[in-house]
Coordinates of C-alpha atoms in Angstrom, one line a residue:
Chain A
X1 CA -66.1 -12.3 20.2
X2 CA -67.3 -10.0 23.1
X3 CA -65.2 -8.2 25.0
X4 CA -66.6 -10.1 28.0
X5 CA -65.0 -13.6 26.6
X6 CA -61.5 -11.8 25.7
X7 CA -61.6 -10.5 29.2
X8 CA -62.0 -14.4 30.5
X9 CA -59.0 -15.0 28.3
X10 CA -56.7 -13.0 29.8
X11 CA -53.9 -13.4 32.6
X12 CA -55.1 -11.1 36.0
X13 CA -51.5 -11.8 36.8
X14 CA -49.9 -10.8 33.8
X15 CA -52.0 -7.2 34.1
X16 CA -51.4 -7.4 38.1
X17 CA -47.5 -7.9 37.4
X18 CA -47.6 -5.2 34.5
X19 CA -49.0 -2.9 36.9
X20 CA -46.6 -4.3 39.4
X21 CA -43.3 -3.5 37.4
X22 CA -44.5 0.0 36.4
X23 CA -44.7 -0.5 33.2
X24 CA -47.6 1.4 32.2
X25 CA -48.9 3.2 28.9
X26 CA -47.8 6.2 27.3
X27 CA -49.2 7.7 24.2
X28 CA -48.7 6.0 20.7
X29 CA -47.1 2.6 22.5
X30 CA -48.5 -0.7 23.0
X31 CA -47.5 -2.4 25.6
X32 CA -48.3 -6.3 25.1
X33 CA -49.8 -8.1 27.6
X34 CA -49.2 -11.4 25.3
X35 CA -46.8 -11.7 23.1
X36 CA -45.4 -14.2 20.3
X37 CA -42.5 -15.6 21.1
X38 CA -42.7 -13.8 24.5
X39 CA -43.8 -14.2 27.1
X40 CA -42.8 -11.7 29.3
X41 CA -44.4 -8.4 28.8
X42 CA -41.5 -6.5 30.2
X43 CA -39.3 -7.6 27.6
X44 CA -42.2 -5.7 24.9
X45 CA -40.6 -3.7 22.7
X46 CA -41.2 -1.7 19.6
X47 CA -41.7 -4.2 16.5
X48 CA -42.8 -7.1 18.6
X49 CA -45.9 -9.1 17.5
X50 CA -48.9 -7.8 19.6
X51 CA -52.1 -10.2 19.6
X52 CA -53.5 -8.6 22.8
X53 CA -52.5 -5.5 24.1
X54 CA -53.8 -3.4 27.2
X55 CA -53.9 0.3 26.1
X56 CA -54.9 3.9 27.3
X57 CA -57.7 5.6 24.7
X58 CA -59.0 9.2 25.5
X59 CA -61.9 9.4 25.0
X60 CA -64.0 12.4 25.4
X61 CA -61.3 13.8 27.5
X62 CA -61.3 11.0 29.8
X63 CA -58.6 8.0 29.7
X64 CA -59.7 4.5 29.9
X65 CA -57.6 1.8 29.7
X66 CA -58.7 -1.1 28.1
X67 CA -57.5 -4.8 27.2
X68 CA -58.0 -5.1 23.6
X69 CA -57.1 -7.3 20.7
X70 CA -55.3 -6.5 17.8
X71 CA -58.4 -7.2 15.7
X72 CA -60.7 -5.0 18.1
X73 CA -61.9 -2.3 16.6
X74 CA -62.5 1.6 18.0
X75 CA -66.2 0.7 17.8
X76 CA -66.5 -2.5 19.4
X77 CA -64.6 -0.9 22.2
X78 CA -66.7 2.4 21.9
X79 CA -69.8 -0.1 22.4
X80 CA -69.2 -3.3 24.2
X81 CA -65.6 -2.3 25.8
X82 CA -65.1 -3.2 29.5
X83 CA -62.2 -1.3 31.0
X84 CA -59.3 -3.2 33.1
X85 CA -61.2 -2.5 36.6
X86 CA -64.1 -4.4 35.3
X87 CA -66.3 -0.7 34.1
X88 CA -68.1 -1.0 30.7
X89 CA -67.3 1.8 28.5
X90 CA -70.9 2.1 27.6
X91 CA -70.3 4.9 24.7
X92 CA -73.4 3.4 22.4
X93 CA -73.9 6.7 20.5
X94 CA -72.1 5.9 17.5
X95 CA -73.9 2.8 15.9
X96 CA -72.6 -0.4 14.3
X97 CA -74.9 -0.7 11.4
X98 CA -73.0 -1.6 7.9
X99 CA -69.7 -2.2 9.3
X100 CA -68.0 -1.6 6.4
X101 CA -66.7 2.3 6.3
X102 CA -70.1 2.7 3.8
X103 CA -73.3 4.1 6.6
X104 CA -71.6 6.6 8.9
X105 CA -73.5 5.8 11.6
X106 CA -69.9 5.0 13.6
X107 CA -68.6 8.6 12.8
X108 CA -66.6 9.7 15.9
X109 CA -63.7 12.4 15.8
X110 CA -60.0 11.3 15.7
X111 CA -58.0 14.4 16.8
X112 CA -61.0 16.3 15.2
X113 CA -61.0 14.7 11.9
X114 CA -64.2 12.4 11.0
X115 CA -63.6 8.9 11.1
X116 CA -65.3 5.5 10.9
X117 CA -64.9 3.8 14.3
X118 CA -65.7 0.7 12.1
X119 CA -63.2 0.8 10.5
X120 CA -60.0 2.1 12.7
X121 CA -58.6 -0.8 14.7
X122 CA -58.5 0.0 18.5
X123 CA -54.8 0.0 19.1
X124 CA -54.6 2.5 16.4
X125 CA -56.5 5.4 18.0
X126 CA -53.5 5.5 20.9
X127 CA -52.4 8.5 21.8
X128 CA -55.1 10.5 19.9
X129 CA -58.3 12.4 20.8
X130 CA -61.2 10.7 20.7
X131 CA -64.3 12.5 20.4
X132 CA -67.8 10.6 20.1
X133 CA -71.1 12.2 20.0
X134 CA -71.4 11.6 24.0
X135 CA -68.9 14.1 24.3
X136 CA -70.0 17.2 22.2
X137 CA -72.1 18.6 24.9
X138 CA -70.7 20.8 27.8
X139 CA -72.7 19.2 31.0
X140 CA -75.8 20.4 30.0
X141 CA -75.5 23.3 27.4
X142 CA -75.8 21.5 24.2
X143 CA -73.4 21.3 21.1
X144 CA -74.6 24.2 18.7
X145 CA -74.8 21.2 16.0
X146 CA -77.2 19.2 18.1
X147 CA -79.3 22.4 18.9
X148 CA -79.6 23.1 15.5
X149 CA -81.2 19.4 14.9
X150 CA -83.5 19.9 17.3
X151 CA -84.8 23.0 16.1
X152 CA -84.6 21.6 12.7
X153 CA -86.0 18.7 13.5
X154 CA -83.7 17.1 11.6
X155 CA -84.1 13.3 12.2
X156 CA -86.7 11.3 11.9
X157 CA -86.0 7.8 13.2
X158 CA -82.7 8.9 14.9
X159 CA -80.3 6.3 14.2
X160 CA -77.7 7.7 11.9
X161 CA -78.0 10.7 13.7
X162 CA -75.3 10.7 16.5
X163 CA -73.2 10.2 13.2
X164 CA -74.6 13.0 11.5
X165 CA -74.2 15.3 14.9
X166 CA -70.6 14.5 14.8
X167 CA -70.0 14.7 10.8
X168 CA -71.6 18.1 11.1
X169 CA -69.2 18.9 14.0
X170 CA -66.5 18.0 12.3
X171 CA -67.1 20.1 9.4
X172 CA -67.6 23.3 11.5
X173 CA -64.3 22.6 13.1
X174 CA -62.9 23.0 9.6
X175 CA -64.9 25.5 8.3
X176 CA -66.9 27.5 10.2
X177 CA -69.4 29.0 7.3
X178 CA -69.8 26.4 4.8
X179 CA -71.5 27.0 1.7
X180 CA -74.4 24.5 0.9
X181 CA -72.0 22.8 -1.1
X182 CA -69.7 22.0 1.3
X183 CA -71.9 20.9 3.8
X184 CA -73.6 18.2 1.3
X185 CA -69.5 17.0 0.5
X186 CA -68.5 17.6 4.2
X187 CA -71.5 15.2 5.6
X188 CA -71.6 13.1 1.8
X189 CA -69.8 10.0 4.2
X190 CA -73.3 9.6 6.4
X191 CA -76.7 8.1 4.8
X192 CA -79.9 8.5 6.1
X193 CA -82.4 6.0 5.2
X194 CA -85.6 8.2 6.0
X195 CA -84.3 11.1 3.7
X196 CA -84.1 13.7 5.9
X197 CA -80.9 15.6 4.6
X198 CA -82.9 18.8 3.7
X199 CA -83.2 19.5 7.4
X200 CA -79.6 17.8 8.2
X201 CA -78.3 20.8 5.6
X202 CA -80.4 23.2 7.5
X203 CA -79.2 22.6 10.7
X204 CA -75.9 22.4 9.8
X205 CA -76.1 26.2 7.8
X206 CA -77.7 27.1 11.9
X207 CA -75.3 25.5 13.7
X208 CA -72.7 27.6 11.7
X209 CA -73.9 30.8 12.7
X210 CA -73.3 29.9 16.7
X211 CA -69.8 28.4 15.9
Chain B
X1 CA -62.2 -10.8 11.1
X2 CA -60.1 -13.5 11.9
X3 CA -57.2 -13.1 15.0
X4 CA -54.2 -11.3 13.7
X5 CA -51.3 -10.3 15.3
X6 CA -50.3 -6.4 15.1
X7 CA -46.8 -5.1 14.8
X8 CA -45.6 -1.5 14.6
X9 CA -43.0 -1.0 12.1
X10 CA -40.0 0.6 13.3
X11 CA -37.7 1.0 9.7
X12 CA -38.4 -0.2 6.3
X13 CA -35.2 -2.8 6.0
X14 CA -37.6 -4.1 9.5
X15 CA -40.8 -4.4 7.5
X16 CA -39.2 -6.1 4.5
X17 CA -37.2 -8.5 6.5
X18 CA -40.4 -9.3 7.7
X19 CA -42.3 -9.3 4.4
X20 CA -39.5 -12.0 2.9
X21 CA -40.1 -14.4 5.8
X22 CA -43.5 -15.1 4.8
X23 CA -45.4 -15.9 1.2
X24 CA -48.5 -13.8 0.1
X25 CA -51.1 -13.7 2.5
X26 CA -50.1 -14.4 5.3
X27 CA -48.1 -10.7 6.2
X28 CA -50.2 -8.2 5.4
X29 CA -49.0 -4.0 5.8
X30 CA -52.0 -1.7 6.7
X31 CA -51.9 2.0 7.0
X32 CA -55.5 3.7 6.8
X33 CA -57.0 0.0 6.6
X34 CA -60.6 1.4 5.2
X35 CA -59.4 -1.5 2.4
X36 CA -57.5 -3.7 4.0
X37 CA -60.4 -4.4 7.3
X38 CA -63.1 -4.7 4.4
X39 CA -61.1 -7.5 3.0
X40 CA -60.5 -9.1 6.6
X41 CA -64.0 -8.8 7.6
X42 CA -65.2 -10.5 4.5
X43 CA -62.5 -13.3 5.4
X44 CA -60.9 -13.0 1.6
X45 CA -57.8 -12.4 3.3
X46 CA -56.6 -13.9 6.1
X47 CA -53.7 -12.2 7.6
X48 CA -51.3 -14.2 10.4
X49 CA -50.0 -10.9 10.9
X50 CA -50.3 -7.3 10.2
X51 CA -47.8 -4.6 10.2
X52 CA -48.4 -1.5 10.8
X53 CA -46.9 1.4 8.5
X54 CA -48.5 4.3 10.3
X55 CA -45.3 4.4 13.0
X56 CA -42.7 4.7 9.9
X57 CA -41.4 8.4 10.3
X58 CA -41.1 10.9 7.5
X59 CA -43.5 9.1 4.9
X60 CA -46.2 11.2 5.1
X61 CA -44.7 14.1 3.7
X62 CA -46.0 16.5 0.5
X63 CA -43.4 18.5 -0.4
X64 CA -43.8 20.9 -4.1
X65 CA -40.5 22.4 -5.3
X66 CA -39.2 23.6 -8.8
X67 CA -38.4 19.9 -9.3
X68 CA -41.8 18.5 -9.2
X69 CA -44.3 17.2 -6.6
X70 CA -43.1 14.2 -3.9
X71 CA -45.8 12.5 -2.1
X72 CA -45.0 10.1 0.9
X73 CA -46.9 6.7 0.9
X74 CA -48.8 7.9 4.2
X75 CA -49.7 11.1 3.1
X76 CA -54.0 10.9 2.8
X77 CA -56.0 11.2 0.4
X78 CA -57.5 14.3 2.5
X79 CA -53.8 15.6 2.6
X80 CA -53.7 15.6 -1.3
X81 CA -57.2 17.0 -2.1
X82 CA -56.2 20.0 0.0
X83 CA -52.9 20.7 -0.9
X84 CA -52.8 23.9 -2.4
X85 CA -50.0 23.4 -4.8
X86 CA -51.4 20.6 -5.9
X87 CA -55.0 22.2 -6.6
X88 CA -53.1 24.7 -8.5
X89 CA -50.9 23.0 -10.5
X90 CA -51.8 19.6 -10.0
X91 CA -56.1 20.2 -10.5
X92 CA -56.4 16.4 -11.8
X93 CA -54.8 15.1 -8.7
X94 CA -56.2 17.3 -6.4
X95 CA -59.5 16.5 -8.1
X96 CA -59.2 12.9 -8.4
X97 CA -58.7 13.0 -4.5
X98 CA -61.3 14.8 -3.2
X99 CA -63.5 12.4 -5.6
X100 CA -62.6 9.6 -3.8
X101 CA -64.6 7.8 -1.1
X102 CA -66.4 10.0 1.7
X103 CA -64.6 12.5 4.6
X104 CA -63.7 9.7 7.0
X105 CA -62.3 7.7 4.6
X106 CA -60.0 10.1 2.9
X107 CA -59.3 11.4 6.4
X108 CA -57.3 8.4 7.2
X109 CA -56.8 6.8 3.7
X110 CA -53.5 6.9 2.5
X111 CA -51.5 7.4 -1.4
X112 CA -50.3 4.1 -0.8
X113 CA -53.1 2.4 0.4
X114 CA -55.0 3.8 -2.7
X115 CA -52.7 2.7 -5.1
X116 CA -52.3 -0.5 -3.3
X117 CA -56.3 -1.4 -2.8
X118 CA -58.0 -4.6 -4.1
X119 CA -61.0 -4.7 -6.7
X120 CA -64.4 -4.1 -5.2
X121 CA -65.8 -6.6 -7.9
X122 CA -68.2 -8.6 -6.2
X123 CA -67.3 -11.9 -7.0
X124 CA -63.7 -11.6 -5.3
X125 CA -64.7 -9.6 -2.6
X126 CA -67.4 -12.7 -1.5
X127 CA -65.7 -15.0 0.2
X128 CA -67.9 -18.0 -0.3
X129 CA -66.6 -17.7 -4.3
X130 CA -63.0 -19.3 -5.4
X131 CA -63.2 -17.3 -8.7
X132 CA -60.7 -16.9 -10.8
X133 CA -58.7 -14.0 -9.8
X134 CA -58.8 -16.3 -6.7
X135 CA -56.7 -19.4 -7.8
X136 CA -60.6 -21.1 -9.5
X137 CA -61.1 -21.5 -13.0
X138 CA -63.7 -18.9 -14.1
X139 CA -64.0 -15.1 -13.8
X140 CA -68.2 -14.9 -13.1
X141 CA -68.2 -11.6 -14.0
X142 CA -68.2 -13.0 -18.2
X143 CA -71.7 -14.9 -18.1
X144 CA -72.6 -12.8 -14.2
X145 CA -73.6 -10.1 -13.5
X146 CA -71.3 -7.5 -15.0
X147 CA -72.5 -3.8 -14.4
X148 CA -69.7 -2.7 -12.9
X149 CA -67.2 -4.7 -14.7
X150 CA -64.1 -4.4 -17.4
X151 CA -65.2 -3.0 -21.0
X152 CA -61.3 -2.6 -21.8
X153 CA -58.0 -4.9 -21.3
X154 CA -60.2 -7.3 -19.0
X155 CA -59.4 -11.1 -20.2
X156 CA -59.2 -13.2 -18.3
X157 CA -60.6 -11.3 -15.3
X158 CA -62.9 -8.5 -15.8
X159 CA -62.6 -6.5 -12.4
X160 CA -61.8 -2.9 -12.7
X161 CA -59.5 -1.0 -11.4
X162 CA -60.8 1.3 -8.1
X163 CA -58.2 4.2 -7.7
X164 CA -59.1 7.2 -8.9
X165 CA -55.4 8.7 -7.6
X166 CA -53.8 6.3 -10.2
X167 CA -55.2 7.3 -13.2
X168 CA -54.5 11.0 -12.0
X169 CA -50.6 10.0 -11.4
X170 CA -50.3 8.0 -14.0
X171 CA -51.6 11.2 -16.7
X172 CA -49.1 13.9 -15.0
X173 CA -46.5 11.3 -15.9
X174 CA -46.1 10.0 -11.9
X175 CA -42.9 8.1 -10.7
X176 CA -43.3 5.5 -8.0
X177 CA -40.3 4.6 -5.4
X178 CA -40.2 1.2 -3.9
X179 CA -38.5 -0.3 -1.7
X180 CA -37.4 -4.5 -1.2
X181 CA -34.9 -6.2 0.9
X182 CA -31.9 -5.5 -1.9
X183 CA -32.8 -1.2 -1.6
X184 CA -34.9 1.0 -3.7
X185 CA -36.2 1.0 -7.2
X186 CA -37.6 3.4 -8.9
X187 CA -40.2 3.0 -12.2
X188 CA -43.0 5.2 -13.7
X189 CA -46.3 4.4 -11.8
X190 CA -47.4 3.1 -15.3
X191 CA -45.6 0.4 -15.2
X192 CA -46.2 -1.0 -11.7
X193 CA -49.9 -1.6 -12.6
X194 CA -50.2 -5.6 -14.5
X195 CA -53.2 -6.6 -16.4
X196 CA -55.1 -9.8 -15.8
X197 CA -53.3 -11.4 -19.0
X198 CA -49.8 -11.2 -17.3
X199 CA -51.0 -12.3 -13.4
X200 CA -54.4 -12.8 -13.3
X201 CA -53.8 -12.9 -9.4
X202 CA -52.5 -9.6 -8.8
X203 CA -52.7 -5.8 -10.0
X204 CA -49.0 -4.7 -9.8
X205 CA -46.1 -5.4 -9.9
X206 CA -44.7 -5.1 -6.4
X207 CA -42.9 -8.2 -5.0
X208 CA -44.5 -10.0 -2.3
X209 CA -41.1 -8.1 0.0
X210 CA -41.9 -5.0 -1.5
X211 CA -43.5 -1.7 -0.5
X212 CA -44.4 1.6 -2.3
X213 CA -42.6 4.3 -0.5
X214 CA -43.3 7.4 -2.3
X215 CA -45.0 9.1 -5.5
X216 CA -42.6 11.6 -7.5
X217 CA -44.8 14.1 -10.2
X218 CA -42.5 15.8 -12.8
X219 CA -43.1 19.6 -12.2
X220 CA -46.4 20.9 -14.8
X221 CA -45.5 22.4 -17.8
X222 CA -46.8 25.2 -18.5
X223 CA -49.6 25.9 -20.0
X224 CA -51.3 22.9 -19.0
X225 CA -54.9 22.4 -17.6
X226 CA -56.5 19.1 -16.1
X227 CA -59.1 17.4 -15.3
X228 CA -60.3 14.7 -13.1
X229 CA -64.0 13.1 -14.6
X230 CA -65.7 11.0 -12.4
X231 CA -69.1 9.4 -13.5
X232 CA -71.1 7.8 -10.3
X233 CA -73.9 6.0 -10.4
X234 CA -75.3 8.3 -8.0
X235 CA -74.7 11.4 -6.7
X236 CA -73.0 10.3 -4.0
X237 CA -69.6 9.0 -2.9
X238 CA -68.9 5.7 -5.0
X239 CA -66.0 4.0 -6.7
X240 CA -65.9 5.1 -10.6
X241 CA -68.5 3.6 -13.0
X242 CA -65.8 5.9 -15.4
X243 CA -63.0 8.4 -15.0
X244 CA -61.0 10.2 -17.1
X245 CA -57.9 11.9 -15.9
X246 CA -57.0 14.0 -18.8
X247 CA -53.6 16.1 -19.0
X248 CA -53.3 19.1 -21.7
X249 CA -50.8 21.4 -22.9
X250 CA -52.3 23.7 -24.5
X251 CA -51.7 26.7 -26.7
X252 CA -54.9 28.9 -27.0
X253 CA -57.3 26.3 -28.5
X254 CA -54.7 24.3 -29.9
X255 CA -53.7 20.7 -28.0
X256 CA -50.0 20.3 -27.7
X257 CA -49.8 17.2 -26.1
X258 CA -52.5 15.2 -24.0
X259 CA -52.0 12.7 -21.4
X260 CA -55.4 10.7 -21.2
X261 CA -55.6 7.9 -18.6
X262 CA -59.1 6.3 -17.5
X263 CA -60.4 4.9 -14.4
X264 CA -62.8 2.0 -13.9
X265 CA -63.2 0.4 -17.0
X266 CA -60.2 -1.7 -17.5
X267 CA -58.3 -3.9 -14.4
X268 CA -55.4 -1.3 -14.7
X269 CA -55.5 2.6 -15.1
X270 CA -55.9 2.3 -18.9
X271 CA -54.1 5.1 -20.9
X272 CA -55.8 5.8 -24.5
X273 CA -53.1 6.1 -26.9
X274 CA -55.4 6.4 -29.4
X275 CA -57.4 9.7 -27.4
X276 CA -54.2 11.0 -27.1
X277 CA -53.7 10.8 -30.6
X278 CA -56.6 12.3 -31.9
X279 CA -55.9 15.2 -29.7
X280 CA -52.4 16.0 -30.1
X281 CA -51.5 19.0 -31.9
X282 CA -55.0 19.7 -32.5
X283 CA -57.5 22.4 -32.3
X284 CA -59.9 21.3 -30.3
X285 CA -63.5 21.5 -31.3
X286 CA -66.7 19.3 -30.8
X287 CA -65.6 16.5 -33.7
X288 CA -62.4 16.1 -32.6
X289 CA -63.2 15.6 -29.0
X290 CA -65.8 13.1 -30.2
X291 CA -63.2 11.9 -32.4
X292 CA -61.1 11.1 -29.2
X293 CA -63.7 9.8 -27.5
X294 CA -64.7 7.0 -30.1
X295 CA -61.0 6.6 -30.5
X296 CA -60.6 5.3 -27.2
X297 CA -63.3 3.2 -27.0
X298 CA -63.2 1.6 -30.3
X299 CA -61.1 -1.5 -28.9
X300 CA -63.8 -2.3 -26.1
X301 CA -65.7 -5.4 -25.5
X302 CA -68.5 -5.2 -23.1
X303 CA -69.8 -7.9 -21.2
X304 CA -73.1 -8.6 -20.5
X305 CA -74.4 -5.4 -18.6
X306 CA -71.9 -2.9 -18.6
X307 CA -72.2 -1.7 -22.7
X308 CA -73.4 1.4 -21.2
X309 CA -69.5 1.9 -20.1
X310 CA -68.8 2.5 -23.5
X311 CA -70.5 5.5 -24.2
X312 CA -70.2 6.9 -20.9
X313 CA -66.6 7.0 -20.8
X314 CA -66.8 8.2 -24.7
X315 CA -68.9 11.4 -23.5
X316 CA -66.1 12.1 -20.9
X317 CA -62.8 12.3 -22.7
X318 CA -64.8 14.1 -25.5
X319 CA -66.1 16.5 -22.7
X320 CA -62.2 16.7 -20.8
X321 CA -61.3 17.5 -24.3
X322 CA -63.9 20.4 -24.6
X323 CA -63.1 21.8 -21.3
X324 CA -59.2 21.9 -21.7
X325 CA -60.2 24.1 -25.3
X326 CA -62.6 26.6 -23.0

């Protein structure tokens, strides 16, 4: 189901009244815009059944708030998210390929810890940091990671690479001179397909000497 | 996935009031999920409701004290590999975790969600299948395609086992703490994993109103080395083909007691009595680590495709054996 046909679904009242009543978002809380056995959102409380929620993500420094369901997850609103004054999040970098936690090619940050936006549900990543390959550069000066891949040429069809670029990232947050080792365990969650890892590992050991 | 609705625990006496007004199924508790959304998206569960264990305060703890090792249900699996008590004094564990999965999965994996995880066989995991292990009548892993399947303790149902933390646990003599609507129990970790023989539909023991709180580790004797042997199929993160967690107390070359558990060969962690009695109070050379290997294996019964189980995990205990001697 698209974001665009669970957008259809919901109440503009309900949001308008939410809005109206002052009862907005704060970090780590859901505040239900439907809810079982309620169904007034002001009465939401901690431990109430949420099956739709509207909730603030930060993503790349920047807070959207979106209407989600329970079952939506990080990625889908990463993708094919439309924020609550009708904007599309448009954040396509990190790819839905297996959808299963296996590929990598979803790999954002989560308060600067890899994870699979596949595989997080969107009303989990509340409150956090929410880094996606978009927002690794600084305007136009370039993440030291995705330098190093360019020099390297370190891709070859492209598409795991925005999960790569942020794998790599991720590990240089962590450790800043990793040993070859490390960098084949720290990026061992990403596959790509036209073998290009000798170049991946290259850019990685590059990158580390800007960090 | 199906539509499920999402609630945020607030207390445990909350989450199993809530488990006990449902049957199996149909409340479902997810933590790190990278199980639990596999399961959903390949519709073999189908969750009403899910609650949500990550707002429970205070269970993600790892605290290592004179007494032993405690491990909260939410710590994760990357919390574990990198703790540095528990590489020193707890090497299997801290081995057996960072074997496990890839960086984004141990990132936001948890203890109990590890412990906790369904079989990856493929015949349960496809929806489309009613086998066994399912409520059907036959396990299609016996005349299927079996690579990846039971070579010990497997009838009726031949899945394996996928946690490589268990086996860990289990050989450093692990307790587990649950908790249902009448309090808390406690019982060794060994004990809370079921063959297919006693429920063919499950893999523990946990009540459908349960949940496992925490992991307690008596403290390491001294003396005592581990290991955590993990055989892929590539080299590459994957679930077990074999494990062996192996235990030892040694003095000098001699074995004073062993503790050998395996992984993914049997539809439990599978400790080998008869390893760990070739071993103990031995002095370990090549025969009798071979010796323990065939030991343990001498019981197995491979299905179709997986013989190859047999010697592989043979080669590892003997090897475990070798390296706790070196």
């Amino acid at each position: 189901m698209s974001d665009k046909e669970k957008k259809q679904g919901t109440s503009i009242s309900r949001r308008s009244f939410l809005k109206g009543v002052g009862t907005g978002t704060v970090a780590a809380t859901v505040v239900p815009s439907v809810l079982i056995g309620s169904e007034n959102a002001a009465e939401a409380q901690a431990g109430d059944a949420i099956s739709t929620a509207t909730i603030q993500l930060n993503i790349n420094e920047k807070m959207y708030e979106v209407e989600v369901e329970a079952r939506t997850t990080l990625l889908t609103v990463l993708r094919d998210g439309m924020d609550t004054s009708g904007n599309n999040v448009d954040l396509t970098g990190a790819k839905l390929i297996c959808d299963r936690g296996e590929c990598g090619g979803c790999t954002v940050m989560v308060d600067g810890k890899s994870v699979y936006a596949c595989m997080m549900l969107a009303i989990d990543a509340q409150g956090k940091k929410i880094t996606t390959v978009e927002g690794l550069a600084n305007g136009d000066d370039l993440h030291p990671v995705q330098e190093a891949f360019i020099k390297h040429d370190a891709l070859m069809c492209g598409f795991c690479t925005p999960g790569f670029v942020v794998s790599s990232a991720a590990l240089l947050n962590e450790n800043k001179q990793p040993t070859l080792e490390e960098i084949k365990t720290g990026l061992s969650g990403n596959t790509c397909r036209c073998g290009t890892y000798p170049f991946i590992f290259d850019a990685v050991k590059t990158a580390s000497r800007k960090m | 996935m199906d539509k499920f609705s999402y609630i945020n625990a607030t207390s445990l006496e909350q989450v199993t009031s809530l488990l006990s007004e449902s049957g199996w199924g149909e409340v479902m508790l997810i933590a790190g999920g990278t199980d639990l959304l596999g399961e959903l998206k390949e519709y073999v569960e189908t969750p009403k409701t899910l609650i949500n264990l990550k707002t429970l305060p205070g269970m993600d703890g790892i605290t290592a004290d004179a007494s032993g090792l405690k491990i909260g249900a939410l710590a994760t699996i990357d919390d574990i590999a990198r703790h540095p008590t528990i590489q020193h004094h707890y090497t299997v564990l801290a081995q057996a975790a960072a074997s496990v999965a890839t960086p984004q999965i141990r990132n936001v994996g948890t203890l109990g969600g590890n412990l906790c995880q369904r079989p990856r066989c493929w015949y349960y995991r496809d929806e489309t299948i009613n086998c066994l292990k399912k409520g059907g009548d036959v396990c299609y892993a016996v005349d299927g395609l079996s690579k990846y399947h039971a070579i010990l303790g497997g009838d009726p149902v031949y899945i394996v086992h996928p946690s490589d933390l268990a086996p860990a646990l289990i050989a450093l003599g692990a307790s587990l703490k649950i908790v249902g609507p009448e309090g808390e129990k406690t019982l060794s970790l060994e004990e809370f994993f079921t063959l297919p023989a006693t429920n063919p539909f499950r893999e523990n023991v946990l009540e459908p109103n349960e949940i496992v709180v925490e992991v307690t580790v008596p403290q390491a004797k001294p003396n005592t080395k581990s290991f955590y042997l993990k055989a892929r199929e590539k080299g590459a993160p994957d679930f077990a083909l074999a494990s062996v967690a192996g235990v030892f107390e040694m003095d000098g070359k001699t074995c004073k007691t062993a503790s050998i558990v395996l992984g993914g060969v049997a539809p439990a962690p599978w400790r080998s009595k008869e390893a760990e009695a070739a071993l103990t109070g031995m002095m370990i050379n090549e025969s009798v680590s071979q010796k323990a290997g065939a030991d343990a294996v001498q019981d197995a019964q491979p299905l179709n495709d997986n013989a190859y189980k047999v010697t592989l995990t043979q080669n590892l205990i003997s090897r475990a054996a070798m390296m706790a001697a070196s």
